[in-house]
PDB file of C-alpha atoms and ligand atoms in Angstrom:
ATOM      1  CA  UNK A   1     -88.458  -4.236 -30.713  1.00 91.00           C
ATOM      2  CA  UNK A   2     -88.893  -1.139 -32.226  1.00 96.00           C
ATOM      3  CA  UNK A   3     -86.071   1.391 -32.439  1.00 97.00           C
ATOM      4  CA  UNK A   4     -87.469   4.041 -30.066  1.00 98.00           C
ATOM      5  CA  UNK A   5     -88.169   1.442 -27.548  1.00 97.00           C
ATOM      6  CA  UNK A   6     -84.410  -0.045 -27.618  1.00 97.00           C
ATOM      7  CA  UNK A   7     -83.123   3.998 -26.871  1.00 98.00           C
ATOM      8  CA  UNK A   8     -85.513   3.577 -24.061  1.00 97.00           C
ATOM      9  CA  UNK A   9     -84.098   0.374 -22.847  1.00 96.00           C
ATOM     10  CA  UNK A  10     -80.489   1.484 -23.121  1.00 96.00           C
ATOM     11  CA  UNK A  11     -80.844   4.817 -21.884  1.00 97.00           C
ATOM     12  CA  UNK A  12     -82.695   3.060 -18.661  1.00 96.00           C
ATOM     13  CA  UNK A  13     -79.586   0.748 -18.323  1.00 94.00           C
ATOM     14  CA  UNK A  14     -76.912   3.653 -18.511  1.00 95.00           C
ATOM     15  CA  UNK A  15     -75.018   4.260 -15.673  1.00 93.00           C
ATOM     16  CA  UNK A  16     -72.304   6.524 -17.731  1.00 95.00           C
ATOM     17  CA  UNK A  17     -73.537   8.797 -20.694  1.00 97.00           C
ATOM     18  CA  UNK A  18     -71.440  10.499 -22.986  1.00 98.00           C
ATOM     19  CA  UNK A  19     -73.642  12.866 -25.551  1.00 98.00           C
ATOM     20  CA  UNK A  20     -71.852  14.655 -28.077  1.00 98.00           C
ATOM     21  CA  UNK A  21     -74.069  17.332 -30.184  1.00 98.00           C
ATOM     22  CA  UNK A  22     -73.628  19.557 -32.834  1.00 98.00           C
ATOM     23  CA  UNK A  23     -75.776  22.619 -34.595  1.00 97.00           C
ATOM     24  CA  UNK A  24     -79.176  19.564 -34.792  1.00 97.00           C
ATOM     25  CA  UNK A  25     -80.024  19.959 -31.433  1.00 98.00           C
ATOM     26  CA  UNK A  26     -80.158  24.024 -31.577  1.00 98.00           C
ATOM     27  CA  UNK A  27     -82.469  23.394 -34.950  1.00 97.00           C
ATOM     28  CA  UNK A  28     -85.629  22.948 -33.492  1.00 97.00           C
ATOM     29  CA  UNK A  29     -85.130  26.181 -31.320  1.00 98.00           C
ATOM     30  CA  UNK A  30     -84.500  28.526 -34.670  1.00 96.00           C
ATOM     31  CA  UNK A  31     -80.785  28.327 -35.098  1.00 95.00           C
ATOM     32  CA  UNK A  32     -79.493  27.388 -38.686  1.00 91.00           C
ATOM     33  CA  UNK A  33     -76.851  24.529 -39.076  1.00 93.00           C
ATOM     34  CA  UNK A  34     -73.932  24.866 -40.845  1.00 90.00           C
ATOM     35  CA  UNK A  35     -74.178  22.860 -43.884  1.00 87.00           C
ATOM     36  CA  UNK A  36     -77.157  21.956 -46.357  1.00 77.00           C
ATOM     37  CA  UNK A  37     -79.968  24.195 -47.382  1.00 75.00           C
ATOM     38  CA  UNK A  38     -80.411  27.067 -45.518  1.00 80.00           C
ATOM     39  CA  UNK A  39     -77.565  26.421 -43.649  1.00 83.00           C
ATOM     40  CA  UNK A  40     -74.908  29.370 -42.494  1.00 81.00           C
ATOM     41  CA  UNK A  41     -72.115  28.294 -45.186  1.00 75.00           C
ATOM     42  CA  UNK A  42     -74.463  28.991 -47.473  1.00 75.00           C
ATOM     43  CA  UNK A  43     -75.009  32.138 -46.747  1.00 77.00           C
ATOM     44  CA  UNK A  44     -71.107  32.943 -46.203  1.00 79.00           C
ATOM     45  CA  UNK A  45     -67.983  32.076 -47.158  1.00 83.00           C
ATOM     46  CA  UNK A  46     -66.278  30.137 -44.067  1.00 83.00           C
ATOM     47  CA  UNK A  47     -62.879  31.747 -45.137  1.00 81.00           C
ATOM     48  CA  UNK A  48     -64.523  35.755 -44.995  1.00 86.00           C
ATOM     49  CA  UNK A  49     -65.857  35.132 -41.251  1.00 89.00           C
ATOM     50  CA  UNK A  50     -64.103  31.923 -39.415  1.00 93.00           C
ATOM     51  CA  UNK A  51     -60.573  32.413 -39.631  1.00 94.00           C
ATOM     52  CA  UNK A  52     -57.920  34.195 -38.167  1.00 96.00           C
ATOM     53  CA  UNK A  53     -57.005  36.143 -41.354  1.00 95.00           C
ATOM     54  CA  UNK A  54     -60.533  36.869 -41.948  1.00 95.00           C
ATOM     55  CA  UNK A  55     -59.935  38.477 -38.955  1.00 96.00           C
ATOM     56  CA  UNK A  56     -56.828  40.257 -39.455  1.00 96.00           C
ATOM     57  CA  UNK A  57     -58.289  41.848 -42.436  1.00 94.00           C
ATOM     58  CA  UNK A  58     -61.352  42.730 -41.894  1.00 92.00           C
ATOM     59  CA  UNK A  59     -62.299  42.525 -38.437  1.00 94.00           C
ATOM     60  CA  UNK A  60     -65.334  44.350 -39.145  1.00 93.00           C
ATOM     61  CA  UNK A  61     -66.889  42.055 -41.097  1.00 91.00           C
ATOM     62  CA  UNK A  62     -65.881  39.273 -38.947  1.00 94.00           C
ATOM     63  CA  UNK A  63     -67.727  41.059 -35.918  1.00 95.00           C
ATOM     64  CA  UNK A  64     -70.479  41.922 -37.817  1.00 93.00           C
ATOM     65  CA  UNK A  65     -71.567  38.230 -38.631  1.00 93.00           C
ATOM     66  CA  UNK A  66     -71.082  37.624 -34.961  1.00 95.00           C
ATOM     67  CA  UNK A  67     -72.767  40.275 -33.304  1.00 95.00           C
ATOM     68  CA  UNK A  68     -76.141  38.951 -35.774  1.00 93.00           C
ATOM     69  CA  UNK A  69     -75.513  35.652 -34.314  1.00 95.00           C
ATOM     70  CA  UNK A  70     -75.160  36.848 -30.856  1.00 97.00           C
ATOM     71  CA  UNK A  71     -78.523  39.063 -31.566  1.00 96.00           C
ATOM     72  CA  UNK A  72     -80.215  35.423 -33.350  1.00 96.00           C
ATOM     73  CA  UNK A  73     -79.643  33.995 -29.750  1.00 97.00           C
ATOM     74  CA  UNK A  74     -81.899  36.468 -28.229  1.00 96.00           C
ATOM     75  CA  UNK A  75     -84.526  35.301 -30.112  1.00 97.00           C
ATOM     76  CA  UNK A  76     -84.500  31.578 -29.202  1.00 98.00           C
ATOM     77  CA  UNK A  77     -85.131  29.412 -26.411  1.00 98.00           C
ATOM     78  CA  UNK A  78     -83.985  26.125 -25.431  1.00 98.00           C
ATOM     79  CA  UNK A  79     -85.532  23.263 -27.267  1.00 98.00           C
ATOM     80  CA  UNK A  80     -86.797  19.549 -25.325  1.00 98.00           C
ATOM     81  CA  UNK A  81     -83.268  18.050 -26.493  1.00 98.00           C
ATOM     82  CA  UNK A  82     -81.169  20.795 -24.460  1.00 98.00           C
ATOM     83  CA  UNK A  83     -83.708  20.151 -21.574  1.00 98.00           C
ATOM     84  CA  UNK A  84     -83.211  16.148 -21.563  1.00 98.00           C
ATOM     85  CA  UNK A  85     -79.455  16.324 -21.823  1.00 98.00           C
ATOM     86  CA  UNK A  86     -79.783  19.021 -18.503  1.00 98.00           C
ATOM     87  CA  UNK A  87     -81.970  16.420 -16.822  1.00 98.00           C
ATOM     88  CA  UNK A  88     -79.574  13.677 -17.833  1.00 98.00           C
ATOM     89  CA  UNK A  89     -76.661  15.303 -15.966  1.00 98.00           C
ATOM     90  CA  UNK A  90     -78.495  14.912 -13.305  1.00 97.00           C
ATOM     91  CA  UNK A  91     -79.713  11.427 -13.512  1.00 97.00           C
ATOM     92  CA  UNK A  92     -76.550   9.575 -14.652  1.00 96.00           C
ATOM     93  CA  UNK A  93     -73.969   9.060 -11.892  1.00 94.00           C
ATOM     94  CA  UNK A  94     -71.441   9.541 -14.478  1.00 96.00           C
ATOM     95  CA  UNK A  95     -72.475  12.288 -17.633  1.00 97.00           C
ATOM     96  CA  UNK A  96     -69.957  14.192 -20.042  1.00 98.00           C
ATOM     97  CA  UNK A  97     -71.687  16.809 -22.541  1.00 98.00           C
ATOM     98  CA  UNK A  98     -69.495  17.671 -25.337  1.00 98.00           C
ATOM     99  CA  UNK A  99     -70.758  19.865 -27.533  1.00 98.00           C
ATOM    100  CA  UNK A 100     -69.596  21.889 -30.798  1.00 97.00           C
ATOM    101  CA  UNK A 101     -72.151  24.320 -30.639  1.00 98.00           C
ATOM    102  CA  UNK A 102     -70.927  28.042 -29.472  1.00 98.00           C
ATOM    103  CA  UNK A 103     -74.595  29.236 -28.827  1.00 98.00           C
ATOM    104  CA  UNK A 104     -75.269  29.189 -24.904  1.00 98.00           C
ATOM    105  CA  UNK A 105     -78.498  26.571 -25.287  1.00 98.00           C
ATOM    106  CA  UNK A 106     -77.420  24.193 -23.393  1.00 98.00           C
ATOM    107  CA  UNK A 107     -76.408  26.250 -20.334  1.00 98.00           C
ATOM    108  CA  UNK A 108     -80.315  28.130 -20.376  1.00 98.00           C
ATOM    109  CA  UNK A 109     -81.627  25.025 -19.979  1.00 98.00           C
ATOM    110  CA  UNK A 110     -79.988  23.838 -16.690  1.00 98.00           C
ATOM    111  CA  UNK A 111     -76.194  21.985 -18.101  1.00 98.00           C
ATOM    112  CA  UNK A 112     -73.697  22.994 -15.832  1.00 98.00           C
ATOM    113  CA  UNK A 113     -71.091  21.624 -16.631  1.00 96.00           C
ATOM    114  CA  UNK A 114     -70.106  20.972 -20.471  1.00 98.00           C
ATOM    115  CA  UNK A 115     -67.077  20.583 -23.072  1.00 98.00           C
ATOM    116  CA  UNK A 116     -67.454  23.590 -25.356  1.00 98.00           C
ATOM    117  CA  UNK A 117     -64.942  22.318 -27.955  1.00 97.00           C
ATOM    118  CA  UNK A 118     -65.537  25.103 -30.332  1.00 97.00           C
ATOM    119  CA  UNK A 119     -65.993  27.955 -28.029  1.00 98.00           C
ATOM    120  CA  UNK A 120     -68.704  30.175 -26.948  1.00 98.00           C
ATOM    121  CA  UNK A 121     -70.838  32.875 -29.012  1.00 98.00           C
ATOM    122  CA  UNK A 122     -71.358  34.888 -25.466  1.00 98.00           C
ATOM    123  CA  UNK A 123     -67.717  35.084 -24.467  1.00 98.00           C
ATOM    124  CA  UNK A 124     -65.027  37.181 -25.624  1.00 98.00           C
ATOM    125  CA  UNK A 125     -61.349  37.577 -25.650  1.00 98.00           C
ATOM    126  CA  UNK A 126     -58.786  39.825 -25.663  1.00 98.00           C
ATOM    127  CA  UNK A 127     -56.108  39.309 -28.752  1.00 97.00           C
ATOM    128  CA  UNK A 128     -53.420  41.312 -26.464  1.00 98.00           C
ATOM    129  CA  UNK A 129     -54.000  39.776 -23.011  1.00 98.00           C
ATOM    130  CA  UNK A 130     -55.819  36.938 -24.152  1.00 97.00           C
ATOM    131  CA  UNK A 131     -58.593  37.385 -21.115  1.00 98.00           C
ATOM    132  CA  UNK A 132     -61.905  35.842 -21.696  1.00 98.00           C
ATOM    133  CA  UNK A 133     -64.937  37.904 -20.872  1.00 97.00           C
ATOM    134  CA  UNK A 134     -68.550  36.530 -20.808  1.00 97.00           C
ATOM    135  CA  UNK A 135     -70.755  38.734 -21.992  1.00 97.00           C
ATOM    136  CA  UNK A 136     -74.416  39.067 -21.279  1.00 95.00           C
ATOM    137  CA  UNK A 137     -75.747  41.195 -24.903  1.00 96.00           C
ATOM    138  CA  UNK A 138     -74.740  41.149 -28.216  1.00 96.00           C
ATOM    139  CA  UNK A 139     -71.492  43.533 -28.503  1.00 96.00           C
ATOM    140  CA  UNK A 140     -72.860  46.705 -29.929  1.00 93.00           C
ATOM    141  CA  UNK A 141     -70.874  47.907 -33.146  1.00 91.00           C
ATOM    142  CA  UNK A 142     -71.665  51.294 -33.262  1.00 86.00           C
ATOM    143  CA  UNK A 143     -73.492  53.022 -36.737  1.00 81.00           C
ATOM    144  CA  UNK A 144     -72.648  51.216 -39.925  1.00 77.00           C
ATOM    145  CA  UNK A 145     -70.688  54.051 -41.135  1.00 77.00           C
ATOM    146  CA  UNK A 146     -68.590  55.041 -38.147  1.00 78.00           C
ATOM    147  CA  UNK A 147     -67.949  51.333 -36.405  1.00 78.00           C
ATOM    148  CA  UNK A 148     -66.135  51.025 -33.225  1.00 91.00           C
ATOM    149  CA  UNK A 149     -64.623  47.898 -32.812  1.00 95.00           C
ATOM    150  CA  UNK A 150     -64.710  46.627 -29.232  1.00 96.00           C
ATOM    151  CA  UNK A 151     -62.063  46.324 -26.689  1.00 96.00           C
ATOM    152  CA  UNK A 152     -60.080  45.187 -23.667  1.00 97.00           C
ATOM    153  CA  UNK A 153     -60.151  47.521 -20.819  1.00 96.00           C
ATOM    154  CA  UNK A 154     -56.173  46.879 -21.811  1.00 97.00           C
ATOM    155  CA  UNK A 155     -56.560  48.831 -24.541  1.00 96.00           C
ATOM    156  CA  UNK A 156     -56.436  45.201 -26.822  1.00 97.00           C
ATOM    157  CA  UNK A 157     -59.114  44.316 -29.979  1.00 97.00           C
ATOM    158  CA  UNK A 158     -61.381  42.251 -28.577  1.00 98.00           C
ATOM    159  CA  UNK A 159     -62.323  38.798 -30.625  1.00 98.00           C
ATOM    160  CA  UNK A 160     -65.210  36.545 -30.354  1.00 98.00           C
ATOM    161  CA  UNK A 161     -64.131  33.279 -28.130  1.00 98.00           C
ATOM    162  CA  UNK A 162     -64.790  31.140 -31.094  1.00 98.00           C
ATOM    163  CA  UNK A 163     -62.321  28.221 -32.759  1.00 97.00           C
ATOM    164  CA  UNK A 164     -61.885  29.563 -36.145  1.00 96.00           C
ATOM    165  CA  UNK A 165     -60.915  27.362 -39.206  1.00 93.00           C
ATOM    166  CA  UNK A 166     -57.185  26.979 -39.115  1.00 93.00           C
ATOM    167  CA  UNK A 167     -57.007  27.651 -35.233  1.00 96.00           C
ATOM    168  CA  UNK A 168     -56.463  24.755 -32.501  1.00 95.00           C
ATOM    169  CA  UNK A 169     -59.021  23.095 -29.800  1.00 96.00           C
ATOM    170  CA  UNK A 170     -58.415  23.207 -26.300  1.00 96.00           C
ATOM    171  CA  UNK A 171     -56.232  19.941 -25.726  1.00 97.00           C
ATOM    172  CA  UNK A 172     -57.613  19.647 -21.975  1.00 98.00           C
ATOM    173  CA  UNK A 173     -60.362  19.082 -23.723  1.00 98.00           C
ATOM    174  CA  UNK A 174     -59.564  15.992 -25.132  1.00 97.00           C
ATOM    175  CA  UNK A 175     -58.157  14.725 -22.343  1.00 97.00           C
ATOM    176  CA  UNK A 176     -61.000  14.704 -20.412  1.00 97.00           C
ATOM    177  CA  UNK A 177     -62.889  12.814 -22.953  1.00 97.00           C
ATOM    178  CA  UNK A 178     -60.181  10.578 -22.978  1.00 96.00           C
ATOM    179  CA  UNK A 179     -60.282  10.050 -19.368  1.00 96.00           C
ATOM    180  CA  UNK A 180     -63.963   9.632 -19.864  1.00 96.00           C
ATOM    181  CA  UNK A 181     -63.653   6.374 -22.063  1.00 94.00           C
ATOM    182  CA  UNK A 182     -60.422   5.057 -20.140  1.00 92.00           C
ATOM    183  CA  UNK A 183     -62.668   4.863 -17.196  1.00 89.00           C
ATOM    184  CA  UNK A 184     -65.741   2.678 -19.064  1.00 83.00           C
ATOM    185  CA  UNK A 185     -65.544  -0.788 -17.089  1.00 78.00           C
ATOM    186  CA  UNK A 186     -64.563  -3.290 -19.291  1.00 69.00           C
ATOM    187  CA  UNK A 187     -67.561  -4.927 -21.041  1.00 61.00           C
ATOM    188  CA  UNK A 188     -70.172  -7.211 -19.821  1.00 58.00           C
ATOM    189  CA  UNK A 189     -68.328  -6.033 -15.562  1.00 58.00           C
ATOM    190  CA  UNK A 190     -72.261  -4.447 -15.046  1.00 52.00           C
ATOM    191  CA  UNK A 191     -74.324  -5.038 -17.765  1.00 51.00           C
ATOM    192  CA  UNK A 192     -73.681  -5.193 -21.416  1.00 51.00           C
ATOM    193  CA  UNK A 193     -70.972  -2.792 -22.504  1.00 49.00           C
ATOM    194  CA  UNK A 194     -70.335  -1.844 -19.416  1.00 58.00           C
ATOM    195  CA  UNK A 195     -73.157   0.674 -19.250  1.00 90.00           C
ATOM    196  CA  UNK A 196     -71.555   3.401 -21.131  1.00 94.00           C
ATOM    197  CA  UNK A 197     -73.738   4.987 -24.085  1.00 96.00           C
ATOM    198  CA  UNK A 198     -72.659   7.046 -25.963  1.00 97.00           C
ATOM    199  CA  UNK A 199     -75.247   9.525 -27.820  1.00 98.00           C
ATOM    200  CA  UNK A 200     -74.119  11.632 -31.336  1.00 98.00           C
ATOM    201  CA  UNK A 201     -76.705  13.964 -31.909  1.00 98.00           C
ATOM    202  CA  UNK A 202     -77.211  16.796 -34.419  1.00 98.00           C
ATOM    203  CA  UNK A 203     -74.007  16.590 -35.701  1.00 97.00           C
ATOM    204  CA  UNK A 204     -72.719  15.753 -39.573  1.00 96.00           C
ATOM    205  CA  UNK A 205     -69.591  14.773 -37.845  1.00 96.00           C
ATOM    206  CA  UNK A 206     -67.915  16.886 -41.383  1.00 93.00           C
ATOM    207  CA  UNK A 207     -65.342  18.809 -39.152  1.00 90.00           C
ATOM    208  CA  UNK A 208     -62.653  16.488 -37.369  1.00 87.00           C
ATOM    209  CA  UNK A 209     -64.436  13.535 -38.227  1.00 88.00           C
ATOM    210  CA  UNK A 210     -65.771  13.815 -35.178  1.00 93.00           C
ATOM    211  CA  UNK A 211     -63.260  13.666 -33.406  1.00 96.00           C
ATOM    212  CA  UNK A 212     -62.438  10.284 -33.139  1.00 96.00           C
ATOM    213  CA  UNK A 213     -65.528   9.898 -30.269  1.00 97.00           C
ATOM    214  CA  UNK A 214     -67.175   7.011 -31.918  1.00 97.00           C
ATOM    215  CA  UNK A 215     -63.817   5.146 -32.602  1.00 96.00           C
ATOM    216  CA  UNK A 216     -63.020   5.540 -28.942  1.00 95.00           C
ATOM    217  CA  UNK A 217     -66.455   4.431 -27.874  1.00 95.00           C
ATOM    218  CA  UNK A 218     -65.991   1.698 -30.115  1.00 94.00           C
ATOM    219  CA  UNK A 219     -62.871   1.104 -28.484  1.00 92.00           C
ATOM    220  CA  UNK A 220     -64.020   0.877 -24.887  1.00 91.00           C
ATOM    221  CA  UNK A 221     -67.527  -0.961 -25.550  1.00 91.00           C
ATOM    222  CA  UNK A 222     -69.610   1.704 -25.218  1.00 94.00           C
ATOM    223  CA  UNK A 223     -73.032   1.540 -27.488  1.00 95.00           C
ATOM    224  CA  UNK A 224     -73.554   4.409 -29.743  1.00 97.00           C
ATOM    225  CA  UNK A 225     -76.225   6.032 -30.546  1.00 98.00           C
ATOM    226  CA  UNK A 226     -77.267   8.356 -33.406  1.00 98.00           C
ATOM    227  CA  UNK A 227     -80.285  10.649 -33.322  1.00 98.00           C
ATOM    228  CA  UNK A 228     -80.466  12.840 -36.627  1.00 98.00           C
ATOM    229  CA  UNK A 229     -83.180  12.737 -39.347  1.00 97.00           C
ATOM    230  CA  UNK A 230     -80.635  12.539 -42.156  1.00 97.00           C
ATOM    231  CA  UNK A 231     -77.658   9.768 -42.366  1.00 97.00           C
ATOM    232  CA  UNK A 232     -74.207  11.722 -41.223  1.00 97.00           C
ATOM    233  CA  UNK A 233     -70.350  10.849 -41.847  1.00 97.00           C
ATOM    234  CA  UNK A 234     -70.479   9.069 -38.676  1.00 98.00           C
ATOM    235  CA  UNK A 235     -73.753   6.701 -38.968  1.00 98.00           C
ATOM    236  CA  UNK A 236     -71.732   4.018 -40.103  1.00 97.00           C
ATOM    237  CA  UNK A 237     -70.150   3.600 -36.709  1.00 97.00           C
ATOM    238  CA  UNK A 238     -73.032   3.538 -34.616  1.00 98.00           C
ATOM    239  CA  UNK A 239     -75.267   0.723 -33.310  1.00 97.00           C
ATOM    240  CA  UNK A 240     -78.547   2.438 -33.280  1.00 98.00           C
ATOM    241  CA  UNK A 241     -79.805   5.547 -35.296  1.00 98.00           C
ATOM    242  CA  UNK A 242     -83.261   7.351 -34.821  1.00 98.00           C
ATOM    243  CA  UNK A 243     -84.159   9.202 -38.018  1.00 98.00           C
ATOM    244  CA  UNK A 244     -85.907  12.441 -36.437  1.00 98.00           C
ATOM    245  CA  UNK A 245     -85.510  16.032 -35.055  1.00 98.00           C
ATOM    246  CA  UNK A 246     -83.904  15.647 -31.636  1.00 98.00           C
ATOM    247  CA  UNK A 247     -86.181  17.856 -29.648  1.00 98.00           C
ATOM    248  CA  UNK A 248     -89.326  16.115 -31.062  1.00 98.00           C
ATOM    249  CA  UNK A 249     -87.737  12.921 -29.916  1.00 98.00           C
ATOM    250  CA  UNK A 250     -86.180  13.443 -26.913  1.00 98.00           C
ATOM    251  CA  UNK A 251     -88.990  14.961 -25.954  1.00 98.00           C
ATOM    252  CA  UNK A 252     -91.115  11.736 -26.432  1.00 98.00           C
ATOM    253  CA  UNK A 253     -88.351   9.428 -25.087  1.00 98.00           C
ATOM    254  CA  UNK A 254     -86.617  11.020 -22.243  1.00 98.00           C
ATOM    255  CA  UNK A 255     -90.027  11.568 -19.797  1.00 97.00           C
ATOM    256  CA  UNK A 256     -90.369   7.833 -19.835  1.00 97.00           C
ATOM    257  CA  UNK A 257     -86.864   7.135 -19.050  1.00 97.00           C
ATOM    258  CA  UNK A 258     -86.858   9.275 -16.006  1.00 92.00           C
ATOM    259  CA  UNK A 259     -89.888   8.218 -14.675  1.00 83.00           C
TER     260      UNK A 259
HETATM  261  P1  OAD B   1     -73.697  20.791 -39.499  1.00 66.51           P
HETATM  262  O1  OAD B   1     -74.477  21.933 -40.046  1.00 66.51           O
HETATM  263  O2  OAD B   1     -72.508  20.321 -40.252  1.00 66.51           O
HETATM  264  O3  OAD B   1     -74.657  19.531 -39.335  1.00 66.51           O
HETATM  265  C1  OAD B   1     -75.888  19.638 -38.663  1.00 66.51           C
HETATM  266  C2  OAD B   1     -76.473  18.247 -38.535  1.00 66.51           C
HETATM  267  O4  OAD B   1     -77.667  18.341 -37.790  1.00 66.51           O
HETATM  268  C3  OAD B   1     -76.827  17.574 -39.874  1.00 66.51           C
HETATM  269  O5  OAD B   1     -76.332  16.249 -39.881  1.00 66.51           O
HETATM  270  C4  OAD B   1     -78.350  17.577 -39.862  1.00 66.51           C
HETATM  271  O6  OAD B   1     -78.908  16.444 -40.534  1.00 66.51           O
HETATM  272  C5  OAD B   1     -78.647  17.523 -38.397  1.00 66.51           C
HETATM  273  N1  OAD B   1     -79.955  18.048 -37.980  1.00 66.51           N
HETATM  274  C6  OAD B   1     -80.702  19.040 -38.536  1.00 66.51           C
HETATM  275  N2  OAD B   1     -81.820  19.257 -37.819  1.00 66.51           N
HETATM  276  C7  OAD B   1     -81.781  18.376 -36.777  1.00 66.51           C
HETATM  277  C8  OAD B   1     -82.633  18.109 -35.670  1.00 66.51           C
HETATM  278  N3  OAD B   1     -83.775  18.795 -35.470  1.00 66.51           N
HETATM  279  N4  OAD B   1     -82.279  17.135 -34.814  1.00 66.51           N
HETATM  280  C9  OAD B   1     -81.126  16.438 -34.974  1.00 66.51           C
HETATM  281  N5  OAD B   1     -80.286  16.655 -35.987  1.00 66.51           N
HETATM  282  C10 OAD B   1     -80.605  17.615 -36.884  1.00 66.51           C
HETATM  283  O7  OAD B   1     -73.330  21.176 -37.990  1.00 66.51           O
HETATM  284  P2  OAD B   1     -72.209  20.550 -37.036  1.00 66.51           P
HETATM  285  O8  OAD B   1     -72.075  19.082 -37.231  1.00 66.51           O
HETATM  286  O9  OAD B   1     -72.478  21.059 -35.675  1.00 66.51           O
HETATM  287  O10 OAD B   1     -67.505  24.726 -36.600  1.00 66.51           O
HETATM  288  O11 OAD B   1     -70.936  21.261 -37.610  1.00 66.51           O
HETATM  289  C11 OAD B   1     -69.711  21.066 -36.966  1.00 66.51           C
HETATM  290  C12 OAD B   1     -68.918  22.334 -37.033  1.00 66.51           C
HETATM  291  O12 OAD B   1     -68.810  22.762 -38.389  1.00 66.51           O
HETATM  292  C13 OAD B   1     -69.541  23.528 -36.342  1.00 66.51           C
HETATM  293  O13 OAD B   1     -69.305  23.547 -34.957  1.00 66.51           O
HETATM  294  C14 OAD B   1     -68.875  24.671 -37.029  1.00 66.51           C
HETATM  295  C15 OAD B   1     -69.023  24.204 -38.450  1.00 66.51           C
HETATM  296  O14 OAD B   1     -68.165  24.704 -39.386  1.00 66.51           O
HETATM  297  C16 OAD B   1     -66.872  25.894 -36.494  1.00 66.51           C
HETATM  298  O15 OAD B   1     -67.402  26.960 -36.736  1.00 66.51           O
HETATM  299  C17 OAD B   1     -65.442  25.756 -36.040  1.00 66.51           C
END
């Protein structure tokens, strides 16, 4: 059995998904990744725009790379990955997205309801009062030679509501996938492992190691599931990869799941 046709199978037998994405699946759509040619560390140097002192310092700068990537997500639309894993919350009776991507793909086309464990590009925060503001347009930073930094109607600066390098993730977060996995039936109750799949796409799995979400899988019995056209730090700890761009494939693979 070929590959593709074993991600058909298992995705048919599901009854609990788990899909857990990084900067791949925003690729196809025009977004850079993070690491590799072309990527946006290449281009800057994570300590001058992702970190709190970064900020401190030179907030200017800070806001500048985000307001560009705020204005790059004008320019893009959603891609057939973000539209499969919308039409798999839908299908599954049980489906967790968890992504690390801060650009609001996922959400144009159709997710609801999602783990953003590194934040949001189109949200913003107040570093007095700490309230979080979505925002519908890049923030506007005024001529290059008189900037005005934007605020809180408190009077506070106003950050993007990113995780920076250094900061900490949401712990709710983690409990929820937590809960996720405690809640897989044990293996073999319906089906082979349970029915729990869990999907790792687009991601290099460099930051946090992933956060342990293949070791927990692992744990509970869940399959796993890779889809990115290059090997990643977590392919060793999955049962199936699919060596292509996720839209391109999802895109193939998803219509005859649903059907
Ligand atoms: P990376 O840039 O580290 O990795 C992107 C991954 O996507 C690589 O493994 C690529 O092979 C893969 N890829 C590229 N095109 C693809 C496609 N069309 N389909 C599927 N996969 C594709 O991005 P992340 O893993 O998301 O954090 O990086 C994790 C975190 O590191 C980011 O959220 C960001 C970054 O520093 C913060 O800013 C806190």
């Amino acid at each position: 059995m070929s590959e593709e046709a074993r991600l058909v199978e298992w995705l048919r037998a599901a009854r609990r998904v788990i899909a857990f994405c990084g900067a791949g699946v925003s690729a196809e759509s025009g977004l850079a990744t993070f690491r590799g040619a072309g990527g946006l560390w290449e281009g800057h140097r994570v300590e001058d725009v992702a970190t709190p002192e970064a900020f401190e310092y030179h907030p200017e700068l800070v806001w500048r790379f985000y307001a560009a990537r705020q204005a790059a997500l004008q320019e893009v639309e959603p891609n057939p990955a973000h539209r499969a894993l919308a039409e798999m919350e839908a299908h599954y009776p049980e489906f967790l997205l968890v992504t690390q991507n801060v650009d609001n793909l996922h959400e144009r086309a159709g997710s609801l309801r999602m783990i953003k464990l590194h934040g949001s590009l189109m949200e913003v925060r107040c570093t007095e009062c700490q309230r979080v503001t979505p925002i519908d347009r890049p923030v506007d930073l005024g001529a290059e030679e008189e900037p005005a930094l934007p605020r809180c109607r408190c009077g506070g600066l106003l950050r993007p509501n990113v995780v920076w390098f250094g900061e900490y993730l949401n712990p709710a977060h983690f409990e929820e996938i937590g809960t996720f996995f405690r809640q897989c039936p044990l293996p073999g109750s319906t089906g082979a492992a349970g029915g729990t799949l869990l999907l790792v796409i687009g991601t290099s799995g460099a930051v946090g190691g992933g956060y342990g979400l293949t070791t927990q899988a692992r744990r509970y019995g869940a399959r796993i599931v890779e889809i990115n056209p290059e090997l990643s730090a977590l392919s060793l700890d999955v049962d199936l990869a699919l060596r292509e761009p996720a839209g391109q494939l999802l895109g193939r693979v998803w219509p005859q799941v649903r059907s």
